[in-house]
GROMACS .gro file of C-alpha atoms in nm:
model
  475
    1UNK     CA    1  11.957  13.562  10.078
    2UNK     CA    2  12.122  13.636   9.732
    3UNK     CA    3  12.072  14.000   9.639
    4UNK     CA    4  11.898  14.156   9.336
    5UNK     CA    5  11.624  13.886   9.313
    6UNK     CA    6  11.330  13.955   9.093
    7UNK     CA    7  10.975  14.019   9.210
    8UNK     CA    8  10.767  13.744   9.309
    9UNK     CA    9  10.502  13.802   9.017
   10UNK     CA   10  10.816  13.815   8.787
   11UNK     CA   11  10.950  13.477   8.927
   12UNK     CA   12  10.606  13.320   8.884
   13UNK     CA   13  10.586  13.452   8.535
   14UNK     CA   14  10.934  13.284   8.480
   15UNK     CA   15  10.833  12.961   8.629
   16UNK     CA   16  10.518  12.957   8.411
   17UNK     CA   17  10.692  13.002   8.112
   18UNK     CA   18  10.950  12.751   8.207
   19UNK     CA   19  10.666  12.500   8.256
   20UNK     CA   20  10.476  12.591   7.926
   21UNK     CA   21  10.819  12.539   7.725
   22UNK     CA   22  10.882  12.200   7.883
   23UNK     CA   23  10.526  12.113   7.820
   24UNK     CA   24  10.460  12.227   7.491
   25UNK     CA   25  10.780  12.252   7.270
   26UNK     CA   26  10.846  11.906   7.064
   27UNK     CA   27  11.181  11.713   7.153
   28UNK     CA   28  11.391  11.803   6.853
   29UNK     CA   29  11.377  12.166   6.953
   30UNK     CA   30  11.518  12.108   7.337
   31UNK     CA   31  11.877  12.023   7.235
   32UNK     CA   32  11.892  12.330   7.003
   33UNK     CA   33  11.734  12.575   7.251
   34UNK     CA   34  12.009  12.493   7.527
   35UNK     CA   35  12.303  12.463   7.315
   36UNK     CA   36  12.473  12.250   7.559
   37UNK     CA   37  12.323  12.413   7.867
   38UNK     CA   38  12.175  12.140   8.088
   39UNK     CA   39  11.851  12.158   8.287
   40UNK     CA   40  12.056  12.169   8.603
   41UNK     CA   41  12.227  12.498   8.538
   42UNK     CA   42  11.876  12.665   8.472
   43UNK     CA   43  11.740  12.537   8.812
   44UNK     CA   44  12.060  12.600   9.004
   45UNK     CA   45  12.029  12.970   8.903
   46UNK     CA   46  11.738  13.008   9.124
   47UNK     CA   47  11.725  13.044   9.475
   48UNK     CA   48  11.555  12.786   9.635
   49UNK     CA   49  11.400  12.987   9.918
   50UNK     CA   50  11.230  13.199   9.682
   51UNK     CA   51  11.083  12.892   9.485
   52UNK     CA   52  10.953  12.790   9.840
   53UNK     CA   53  10.808  13.100   9.908
   54UNK     CA   54  10.610  13.088   9.561
   55UNK     CA   55  10.377  12.818   9.715
   56UNK     CA   56  10.055  13.040   9.662
   57UNK     CA   57  10.164  13.183   9.358
   58UNK     CA   58  10.264  12.899   9.151
   59UNK     CA   59  10.124  12.558   9.082
   60UNK     CA   60  10.431  12.345   9.185
   61UNK     CA   61  10.342  12.068   9.400
   62UNK     CA   62  10.500  12.021   9.718
   63UNK     CA   63  10.673  11.668   9.612
   64UNK     CA   64  10.793  11.884   9.297
   65UNK     CA   65  10.981  12.137   9.537
   66UNK     CA   66  11.123  11.871   9.725
   67UNK     CA   67  11.267  11.702   9.437
   68UNK     CA   68  11.441  12.056   9.362
   69UNK     CA   69  11.531  12.099   9.708
   70UNK     CA   70  11.697  11.761   9.761
   71UNK     CA   71  11.869  11.790   9.432
   72UNK     CA   72  11.990  12.164   9.458
   73UNK     CA   73  12.026  12.251   9.853
   74UNK     CA   74  12.386  12.367   9.881
   75UNK     CA   75  12.457  12.368   9.495
   76UNK     CA   76  12.322  12.713   9.399
   77UNK     CA   77  12.565  12.985   9.366
   78UNK     CA   78  12.460  13.168   9.055
   79UNK     CA   79  12.232  13.452   9.090
   80UNK     CA   80  11.852  13.422   8.975
   81UNK     CA   81  11.912  13.662   8.675
   82UNK     CA   82  12.086  13.374   8.494
   83UNK     CA   83  11.753  13.193   8.470
   84UNK     CA   84  11.580  13.477   8.327
   85UNK     CA   85  11.866  13.516   8.069
   86UNK     CA   86  11.804  13.151   7.968
   87UNK     CA   87  11.454  13.158   7.964
   88UNK     CA   88  11.433  13.509   7.751
   89UNK     CA   89  11.715  13.301   7.501
   90UNK     CA   90  11.450  13.019   7.510
   91UNK     CA   91  11.148  13.246   7.427
   92UNK     CA   92  11.335  13.427   7.128
   93UNK     CA   93  11.458  13.094   6.965
   94UNK     CA   94  11.104  12.986   7.011
   95UNK     CA   95  10.968  13.258   6.816
   96UNK     CA   96  11.212  13.241   6.563
   97UNK     CA   97  11.094  12.878   6.463
   98UNK     CA   98  10.704  12.915   6.432
   99UNK     CA   99  10.672  12.535   6.300
  100UNK     CA  100  10.800  12.467   6.670
  101UNK     CA  101  10.645  12.748   6.883
  102UNK     CA  102  10.447  12.766   7.173
  103UNK     CA  103  10.113  12.786   6.962
  104UNK     CA  104   9.847  12.541   6.988
  105UNK     CA  105   9.921  12.361   6.690
  106UNK     CA  106  10.257  12.265   6.808
  107UNK     CA  107  10.279  11.877   6.732
  108UNK     CA  108  10.257  11.689   7.037
  109UNK     CA  109  10.388  11.782   7.335
  110UNK     CA  110  10.643  11.707   7.601
  111UNK     CA  111  10.991  11.607   7.475
  112UNK     CA  112  10.883  11.267   7.414
  113UNK     CA  113  10.534  11.275   7.334
  114UNK     CA  114  10.227  11.376   7.525
  115UNK     CA  115   9.901  11.222   7.460
  116UNK     CA  116   9.746  11.384   7.146
  117UNK     CA  117   9.404  11.542   7.328
  118UNK     CA  118   9.220  11.518   6.985
  119UNK     CA  119   9.314  11.135   7.004
  120UNK     CA  120   9.147  11.074   7.339
  121UNK     CA  121   8.843  11.294   7.222
  122UNK     CA  122   8.807  11.105   6.917
  123UNK     CA  123   8.837  10.746   7.098
  124UNK     CA  124   8.577  10.904   7.335
  125UNK     CA  125   8.345  11.016   7.048
  126UNK     CA  126   8.372  10.673   6.924
  127UNK     CA  127   8.304  10.465   7.231
  128UNK     CA  128   8.007  10.726   7.313
  129UNK     CA  129   7.797  10.545   7.075
  130UNK     CA  130   7.829  10.214   7.227
  131UNK     CA  131   7.812  10.354   7.566
  132UNK     CA  132   7.468  10.411   7.550
  133UNK     CA  133   7.409  10.693   7.264
  134UNK     CA  134   7.256  10.445   7.035
  135UNK     CA  135   6.978  10.373   7.293
  136UNK     CA  136   6.921  10.740   7.299
  137UNK     CA  137   6.874  10.755   6.941
  138UNK     CA  138   6.633  10.447   6.917
  139UNK     CA  139   6.412  10.568   7.196
  140UNK     CA  140   6.401  10.905   7.014
  141UNK     CA  141   6.280  10.717   6.701
  142UNK     CA  142   6.029  10.539   6.874
  143UNK     CA  143   5.879  10.836   7.063
  144UNK     CA  144   5.857  11.100   6.816
  145UNK     CA  145   5.810  10.856   6.470
  146UNK     CA  146   6.037  11.107   6.310
  147UNK     CA  147   6.192  11.002   5.954
  148UNK     CA  148   6.523  11.177   6.084
  149UNK     CA  149   6.562  10.980   6.401
  150UNK     CA  150   6.428  10.653   6.229
  151UNK     CA  151   6.721  10.697   5.961
  152UNK     CA  152   6.954  10.759   6.223
  153UNK     CA  153   6.858  10.469   6.429
  154UNK     CA  154   6.892  10.263   6.152
  155UNK     CA  155   7.253  10.380   6.076
  156UNK     CA  156   7.328  10.253   6.430
  157UNK     CA  157   7.270   9.889   6.313
  158UNK     CA  158   7.497   9.664   6.103
  159UNK     CA  159   7.405   9.562   5.741
  160UNK     CA  160   7.282   9.207   5.740
  161UNK     CA  161   7.613   9.117   5.491
  162UNK     CA  162   7.707   9.359   5.190
  163UNK     CA  163   7.698   9.756   5.273
  164UNK     CA  164   7.773  10.005   5.515
  165UNK     CA  165   7.626  10.178   5.817
  166UNK     CA  166   7.788  10.456   6.032
  167UNK     CA  167   7.757  10.193   6.306
  168UNK     CA  168   8.043   9.985   6.122
  169UNK     CA  169   8.280  10.246   6.155
  170UNK     CA  170   8.304  10.237   6.569
  171UNK     CA  171   8.528   9.921   6.527
  172UNK     CA  172   8.767   9.992   6.262
  173UNK     CA  173   8.799  10.346   6.397
  174UNK     CA  174   8.900  10.229   6.730
  175UNK     CA  175   9.158  10.035   6.561
  176UNK     CA  176   9.313  10.305   6.346
  177UNK     CA  177   9.344  10.521   6.652
  178UNK     CA  178   9.519  10.232   6.857
  179UNK     CA  179   9.761  10.285   6.522
  180UNK     CA  180   9.795  10.652   6.552
  181UNK     CA  181   9.900  10.619   6.886
  182UNK     CA  182  10.197  10.359   6.821
  183UNK     CA  183  10.472  10.628   6.728
  184UNK     CA  184  10.392  10.763   7.073
  185UNK     CA  185  10.427  10.465   7.262
  186UNK     CA  186  10.594  10.215   7.054
  187UNK     CA  187  10.810  10.485   6.862
  188UNK     CA  188  10.897  10.622   7.203
  189UNK     CA  189  11.054  10.307   7.365
  190UNK     CA  190  11.268  10.268   7.036
  191UNK     CA  191  11.373  10.617   7.065
  192UNK     CA  192  11.458  10.548   7.412
  193UNK     CA  193  11.728  10.336   7.294
  194UNK     CA  194  11.525   9.999   7.401
  195UNK     CA  195  11.626   9.693   7.165
  196UNK     CA  196  11.367   9.613   6.906
  197UNK     CA  197  11.361   9.273   7.076
  198UNK     CA  198  11.240   9.398   7.405
  199UNK     CA  199  10.993   9.630   7.230
  200UNK     CA  200  10.854   9.319   7.026
  201UNK     CA  201  10.797   9.163   7.339
  202UNK     CA  202  10.585   9.422   7.488
  203UNK     CA  203  10.388   9.454   7.184
  204UNK     CA  204  10.318   9.104   7.167
  205UNK     CA  205  10.237   9.092   7.527
  206UNK     CA  206   9.983   9.378   7.487
  207UNK     CA  207   9.824   9.208   7.162
  208UNK     CA  208   9.766   8.874   7.394
  209UNK     CA  209   9.628   9.028   7.658
  210UNK     CA  210   9.386   9.190   7.464
  211UNK     CA  211   9.270   8.856   7.308
  212UNK     CA  212   9.246   8.742   7.660
  213UNK     CA  213   9.036   9.016   7.748
  214UNK     CA  214   8.820   8.944   7.433
  215UNK     CA  215   8.728   8.598   7.526
  216UNK     CA  216   8.647   8.703   7.877
  217UNK     CA  217   8.414   8.951   7.708
  218UNK     CA  218   8.259   8.680   7.523
  219UNK     CA  219   8.244   8.425   7.752
  220UNK     CA  220   8.283   8.533   8.091
  221UNK     CA  221   8.461   8.346   8.351
  222UNK     CA  222   8.279   8.037   8.322
  223UNK     CA  223   8.372   7.677   8.289
  224UNK     CA  224   8.231   7.528   7.977
  225UNK     CA  225   8.334   7.288   7.687
  226UNK     CA  226   8.561   7.446   7.443
  227UNK     CA  227   8.292   7.379   7.169
  228UNK     CA  228   8.074   7.637   7.322
  229UNK     CA  229   8.333   7.919   7.366
  230UNK     CA  230   8.367   8.189   7.115
  231UNK     CA  231   8.721   8.285   7.083
  232UNK     CA  232   8.695   8.559   6.825
  233UNK     CA  233   8.623   8.891   6.939
  234UNK     CA  234   8.623   9.262   6.881
  235UNK     CA  235   8.917   9.291   7.143
  236UNK     CA  236   9.085   9.010   6.986
  237UNK     CA  237   9.102   9.138   6.652
  238UNK     CA  238   9.225   9.471   6.784
  239UNK     CA  239   9.506   9.303   6.972
  240UNK     CA  240   9.609   9.074   6.698
  241UNK     CA  241   9.589   9.335   6.433
  242UNK     CA  242   9.770   9.583   6.650
  243UNK     CA  243  10.040   9.350   6.726
  244UNK     CA  244  10.108   9.258   6.369
  245UNK     CA  245  10.095   9.631   6.248
  246UNK     CA  246  10.365   9.711   6.545
  247UNK     CA  247  10.603   9.457   6.432
  248UNK     CA  248  10.577   9.566   6.068
  249UNK     CA  249  10.644   9.907   6.243
  250UNK     CA  250  10.940   9.803   6.452
  251UNK     CA  251  11.132   9.652   6.178
  252UNK     CA  252  11.041   9.888   5.867
  253UNK     CA  253  11.095  10.216   5.776
  254UNK     CA  254  10.757  10.434   5.632
  255UNK     CA  255  10.806  10.338   5.257
  256UNK     CA  256  10.785   9.987   5.364
  257UNK     CA  257  10.492  10.020   5.570
  258UNK     CA  258  10.300  10.193   5.267
  259UNK     CA  259  10.388   9.873   5.075
  260UNK     CA  260  10.263   9.656   5.347
  261UNK     CA  261   9.928   9.828   5.390
  262UNK     CA  262   9.861   9.788   5.003
  263UNK     CA  263  10.002   9.440   4.995
  264UNK     CA  264   9.777   9.295   5.245
  265UNK     CA  265   9.446   9.440   5.131
  266UNK     CA  266   9.510   9.358   4.781
  267UNK     CA  267   9.637   9.009   4.859
  268UNK     CA  268   9.334   8.958   5.030
  269UNK     CA  269   9.141   9.072   4.738
  270UNK     CA  270   9.291   8.836   4.536
  271UNK     CA  271   9.262   8.547   4.768
  272UNK     CA  272   8.871   8.600   4.800
  273UNK     CA  273   8.828   8.647   4.429
  274UNK     CA  274   9.011   8.337   4.295
  275UNK     CA  275   8.912   8.077   4.581
  276UNK     CA  276   8.584   7.970   4.740
  277UNK     CA  277   8.435   7.727   4.989
  278UNK     CA  278   8.427   7.396   4.830
  279UNK     CA  279   8.119   7.334   4.608
  280UNK     CA  280   8.085   7.682   4.523
  281UNK     CA  281   8.202   7.907   4.224
  282UNK     CA  282   8.536   8.086   4.209
  283UNK     CA  283   8.522   8.425   4.389
  284UNK     CA  284   8.199   8.344   4.566
  285UNK     CA  285   8.171   8.603   4.829
  286UNK     CA  286   7.836   8.478   5.003
  287UNK     CA  287   7.849   8.389   5.389
  288UNK     CA  288   7.813   8.040   5.294
  289UNK     CA  289   8.056   8.038   5.000
  290UNK     CA  290   8.370   8.276   5.083
  291UNK     CA  291   8.684   8.140   5.139
  292UNK     CA  292   8.734   8.322   5.463
  293UNK     CA  293   8.466   8.205   5.647
  294UNK     CA  294   8.528   7.846   5.503
  295UNK     CA  295   8.871   7.851   5.655
  296UNK     CA  296   8.734   7.991   5.990
  297UNK     CA  297   8.505   7.677   5.979
  298UNK     CA  298   8.799   7.470   5.936
  299UNK     CA  299   9.049   7.597   6.184
  300UNK     CA  300   8.876   7.793   6.441
  301UNK     CA  301   8.822   7.623   6.783
  302UNK     CA  302   8.520   7.660   6.975
  303UNK     CA  303   8.187   7.841   6.809
  304UNK     CA  304   8.133   8.095   6.552
  305UNK     CA  305   7.954   8.385   6.600
  306UNK     CA  306   7.702   8.333   6.324
  307UNK     CA  307   7.727   7.936   6.327
  308UNK     CA  308   7.889   7.915   5.990
  309UNK     CA  309   8.079   8.271   5.987
  310UNK     CA  310   8.240   8.481   6.242
  311UNK     CA  311   8.310   8.838   6.156
  312UNK     CA  312   8.605   8.842   6.363
  313UNK     CA  313   8.749   8.523   6.223
  314UNK     CA  314   9.146   8.452   6.151
  315UNK     CA  315   9.117   8.543   5.800
  316UNK     CA  316   8.948   8.884   5.781
  317UNK     CA  317   9.225   8.980   6.064
  318UNK     CA  318   9.474   9.010   5.767
  319UNK     CA  319   9.345   9.327   5.597
  320UNK     CA  320   9.275   9.469   5.963
  321UNK     CA  321   9.612   9.477   6.010
  322UNK     CA  322   9.635   9.722   5.742
  323UNK     CA  323   9.354   9.929   5.891
  324UNK     CA  324   9.621   9.953   6.224
  325UNK     CA  325   9.887  10.037   5.943
  326UNK     CA  326   9.718  10.347   5.816
  327UNK     CA  327   9.679  10.451   6.180
  328UNK     CA  328  10.050  10.441   6.226
  329UNK     CA  329  10.146  10.611   5.912
  330UNK     CA  330   9.907  10.896   6.007
  331UNK     CA  331  10.041  10.896   6.358
  332UNK     CA  332  10.395  10.869   6.234
  333UNK     CA  333  10.293  11.185   5.966
  334UNK     CA  334  10.149  11.378   6.281
  335UNK     CA  335  10.464  11.340   6.463
  336UNK     CA  336  10.765  11.350   6.266
  337UNK     CA  337  10.630  11.602   5.997
  338UNK     CA  338  10.766  11.970   5.948
  339UNK     CA  339  10.418  12.044   5.813
  340UNK     CA  340  10.256  12.323   6.053
  341UNK     CA  341   9.893  12.153   6.218
  342UNK     CA  342   9.680  12.315   5.971
  343UNK     CA  343   9.865  12.174   5.640
  344UNK     CA  344   9.857  11.839   5.832
  345UNK     CA  345   9.475  11.871   5.893
  346UNK     CA  346   9.443  11.931   5.538
  347UNK     CA  347   9.665  11.639   5.376
  348UNK     CA  348   9.497  11.382   5.616
  349UNK     CA  349   9.144  11.526   5.472
  350UNK     CA  350   9.296  11.502   5.146
  351UNK     CA  351   9.415  11.135   5.197
  352UNK     CA  352   9.076  11.068   5.355
  353UNK     CA  353   8.889  11.168   5.038
  354UNK     CA  354   9.133  10.975   4.792
  355UNK     CA  355   9.066  10.634   5.015
  356UNK     CA  356   8.684  10.695   5.012
  357UNK     CA  357   8.682  10.698   4.641
  358UNK     CA  358   8.926  10.411   4.608
  359UNK     CA  359   8.659  10.200   4.818
  360UNK     CA  360   8.359  10.334   4.613
  361UNK     CA  361   8.548  10.202   4.284
  362UNK     CA  362   8.667   9.888   4.449
  363UNK     CA  363   8.317   9.838   4.581
  364UNK     CA  364   8.212   9.725   4.219
  365UNK     CA  365   8.427   9.426   4.227
  366UNK     CA  366   8.487   9.383   4.586
  367UNK     CA  367   8.182   9.492   4.773
  368UNK     CA  368   8.215   9.684   5.106
  369UNK     CA  369   8.159   9.417   5.391
  370UNK     CA  370   8.251   9.462   5.758
  371UNK     CA  371   8.178   9.103   5.827
  372UNK     CA  372   8.445   8.988   5.566
  373UNK     CA  373   8.647   9.328   5.627
  374UNK     CA  374   8.712   9.334   5.242
  375UNK     CA  375   8.939   9.587   5.105
  376UNK     CA  376   8.710   9.813   4.997
  377UNK     CA  377   8.568   9.821   5.355
  378UNK     CA  378   8.932   9.907   5.464
  379UNK     CA  379   8.963  10.204   5.238
  380UNK     CA  380   8.633  10.319   5.309
  381UNK     CA  381   8.645  10.333   5.711
  382UNK     CA  382   9.017  10.460   5.678
  383UNK     CA  383   8.901  10.746   5.471
  384UNK     CA  384   8.626  10.841   5.722
  385UNK     CA  385   8.864  10.793   5.999
  386UNK     CA  386   9.112  11.007   5.863
  387UNK     CA  387   8.855  11.280   5.789
  388UNK     CA  388   8.728  11.246   6.147
  389UNK     CA  389   9.063  11.259   6.293
  390UNK     CA  390   9.185  11.552   6.082
  391UNK     CA  391   8.876  11.729   6.195
  392UNK     CA  392   8.904  11.667   6.569
  393UNK     CA  393   9.304  11.745   6.526
  394UNK     CA  394   9.246  12.080   6.361
  395UNK     CA  395   8.969  12.186   6.596
  396UNK     CA  396   9.138  12.074   6.938
  397UNK     CA  397   9.483  12.061   6.881
  398UNK     CA  398   9.559  12.308   6.586
  399UNK     CA  399   9.297  12.597   6.724
  400UNK     CA  400   9.320  12.494   7.055
  401UNK     CA  401   8.955  12.445   7.124
  402UNK     CA  402   8.960  12.156   7.393
  403UNK     CA  403   8.669  12.258   7.646
  404UNK     CA  404   8.378  12.113   7.433
  405UNK     CA  405   8.590  11.778   7.395
  406UNK     CA  406   8.645  11.698   7.760
  407UNK     CA  407   8.331  11.509   7.768
  408UNK     CA  408   8.465  11.257   7.516
  409UNK     CA  409   8.809  11.277   7.638
  410UNK     CA  410   8.698  11.140   8.002
  411UNK     CA  411   8.545  10.836   7.800
  412UNK     CA  412   8.848  10.807   7.565
  413UNK     CA  413   9.076  10.773   7.855
  414UNK     CA  414   8.917  10.479   7.983
  415UNK     CA  415   8.752  10.307   7.693
  416UNK     CA  416   8.856   9.954   7.736
  417UNK     CA  417   8.746   9.964   8.098
  418UNK     CA  418   8.406  10.098   8.016
  419UNK     CA  419   8.349   9.840   7.717
  420UNK     CA  420   8.413   9.556   7.980
  421UNK     CA  421   8.229   9.713   8.284
  422UNK     CA  422   7.910   9.544   8.184
  423UNK     CA  423   8.050   9.199   8.319
  424UNK     CA  424   8.080   9.374   8.666
  425UNK     CA  425   7.852   9.671   8.716
  426UNK     CA  426   7.491   9.647   8.656
  427UNK     CA  427   7.456   9.974   8.480
  428UNK     CA  428   7.040   9.935   8.426
  429UNK     CA  429   7.027   9.860   8.794
  430UNK     CA  430   7.245  10.153   8.898
  431UNK     CA  431   7.038  10.402   8.648
  432UNK     CA  432   6.716  10.305   8.807
  433UNK     CA  433   6.851  10.340   9.152
  434UNK     CA  434   6.972  10.715   9.066
  435UNK     CA  435   6.711  10.825   8.845
  436UNK     CA  436   6.378  10.580   8.811
  437UNK     CA  437   6.169  10.894   9.007
  438UNK     CA  438   6.283  11.098   8.738
  439UNK     CA  439   6.153  10.833   8.457
  440UNK     CA  440   5.819  10.814   8.633
  441UNK     CA  441   5.793  11.218   8.650
  442UNK     CA  442   5.819  11.212   8.268
  443UNK     CA  443   5.557  11.156   8.013
  444UNK     CA  444   5.507  10.773   7.955
  445UNK     CA  445   5.621  10.844   7.560
  446UNK     CA  446   5.934  10.993   7.663
  447UNK     CA  447   6.028  10.788   7.961
  448UNK     CA  448   6.257  10.559   7.786
  449UNK     CA  449   6.425  10.903   7.617
  450UNK     CA  450   6.486  11.020   7.963
  451UNK     CA  451   6.614  10.724   8.119
  452UNK     CA  452   6.854  10.640   7.814
  453UNK     CA  453   7.012  10.979   7.868
  454UNK     CA  454   7.030  10.900   8.244
  455UNK     CA  455   7.210  10.552   8.164
  456UNK     CA  456   7.477  10.726   7.975
  457UNK     CA  457   7.500  11.008   8.249
  458UNK     CA  458   7.593  10.741   8.513
  459UNK     CA  459   7.832  10.562   8.301
  460UNK     CA  460   7.999  10.893   8.214
  461UNK     CA  461   7.998  11.008   8.597
  462UNK     CA  462   8.171  10.655   8.707
  463UNK     CA  463   8.439  10.753   8.432
  464UNK     CA  464   8.478  11.121   8.550
  465UNK     CA  465   8.520  10.982   8.905
  466UNK     CA  466   8.791  10.761   8.764
  467UNK     CA  467   8.975  11.035   8.574
  468UNK     CA  468   8.979  11.260   8.877
  469UNK     CA  469   9.123  10.976   9.063
  470UNK     CA  470   9.382  10.898   8.762
  471UNK     CA  471   9.253  10.536   8.752
  472UNK     CA  472   9.280  10.410   8.417
  473UNK     CA  473   9.310  10.052   8.260
  474UNK     CA  474   9.608  10.003   8.087
  475UNK     CA  475   9.698   9.725   7.849
   0.00000   0.00000   0.00000
């Protein structure tokens, strides 16, 4: 046994501090902290037998200990005081660099990029409305006859053509968040030294998988004539927009990405303003007369969602790439900016307000329209997405208030799975199996409300079970 060992509580505290630093401190800090001292030297300074004796006091799992034991056995010669010297040096260094301190607003975590808690929570909040929350609102509107709930329920529908309802935000917000995560996924691969070609293949593969999943979601696994298959889909739009936005990200710098963002939506605006379907006046933006729908009718195989128009058509994917790029620019700002968390939230909010103002002005010439994914629509949903993300980021990642968001995080970590789940799980049957008795005990007027709530509970419980088992659908 090495003499002069610290007490068990002191060792436990040091280990906790060590874990905290390697969980929270951003990648650029680590080399500066150690000044050439390797992680091995720090671990070597510990008496492995004492680490082993900390089983009840520390949260190290057996596998972690075995890794340390196998790596270190027979190699430690230094006294454990060395470890504490390093720990105190690290803590002192971190305290002198507030922008990279162990505060809750530290930009993304572990040496390479931890998942943003706020991003998973916002993704879950987004999916919550199509998970079943819209049915809760609709049944409340019917049961109460309240103008408030009726107005809320109306917001959870799509306008027939021009205009904007809150329900229109769900799809582009998800695409925006896919962009935000790119600097922490695609960017991390590049930082590891993987070649652009290798990363490009991974991005293309993921995009095409989403396209195939979208076709499955629309049509199921049924053999049918191509003319009866709808190829345009929500997941397909996300896959293609994500893919092209990431290709731009891989091969360009920030300023060029900004140019791409504006070029795509300005170019799309000019295209639709100076063209039309045959037989219609130039700049016609009706469902029948706009140029984008005409091109989709001409070249898209299979059937279109509305017969003469598909809201997830080929042409309207062009401005959707800008939605993904806006997310990428936001994620890059969060990851690389030296601003503290509060300033990041502020500037994201300011940018969101500016985009909303641009959208409202542009709306006079190029109407806000989700079906066509117009340029004004891109700016509007981009601005709202920035406002929502800045709010979630500030509350959760800057201020550290996370517990309230766990409900949404569980949904957000398996968002694609729950979106597809209706094809292989009869959720209504499952809800009735568990809670039909509760609906029968509820007054008739409010029974649909109770069952709608139970429907969400059953889905969330399923996702929570998967969360506990660490089962996540990755594309």
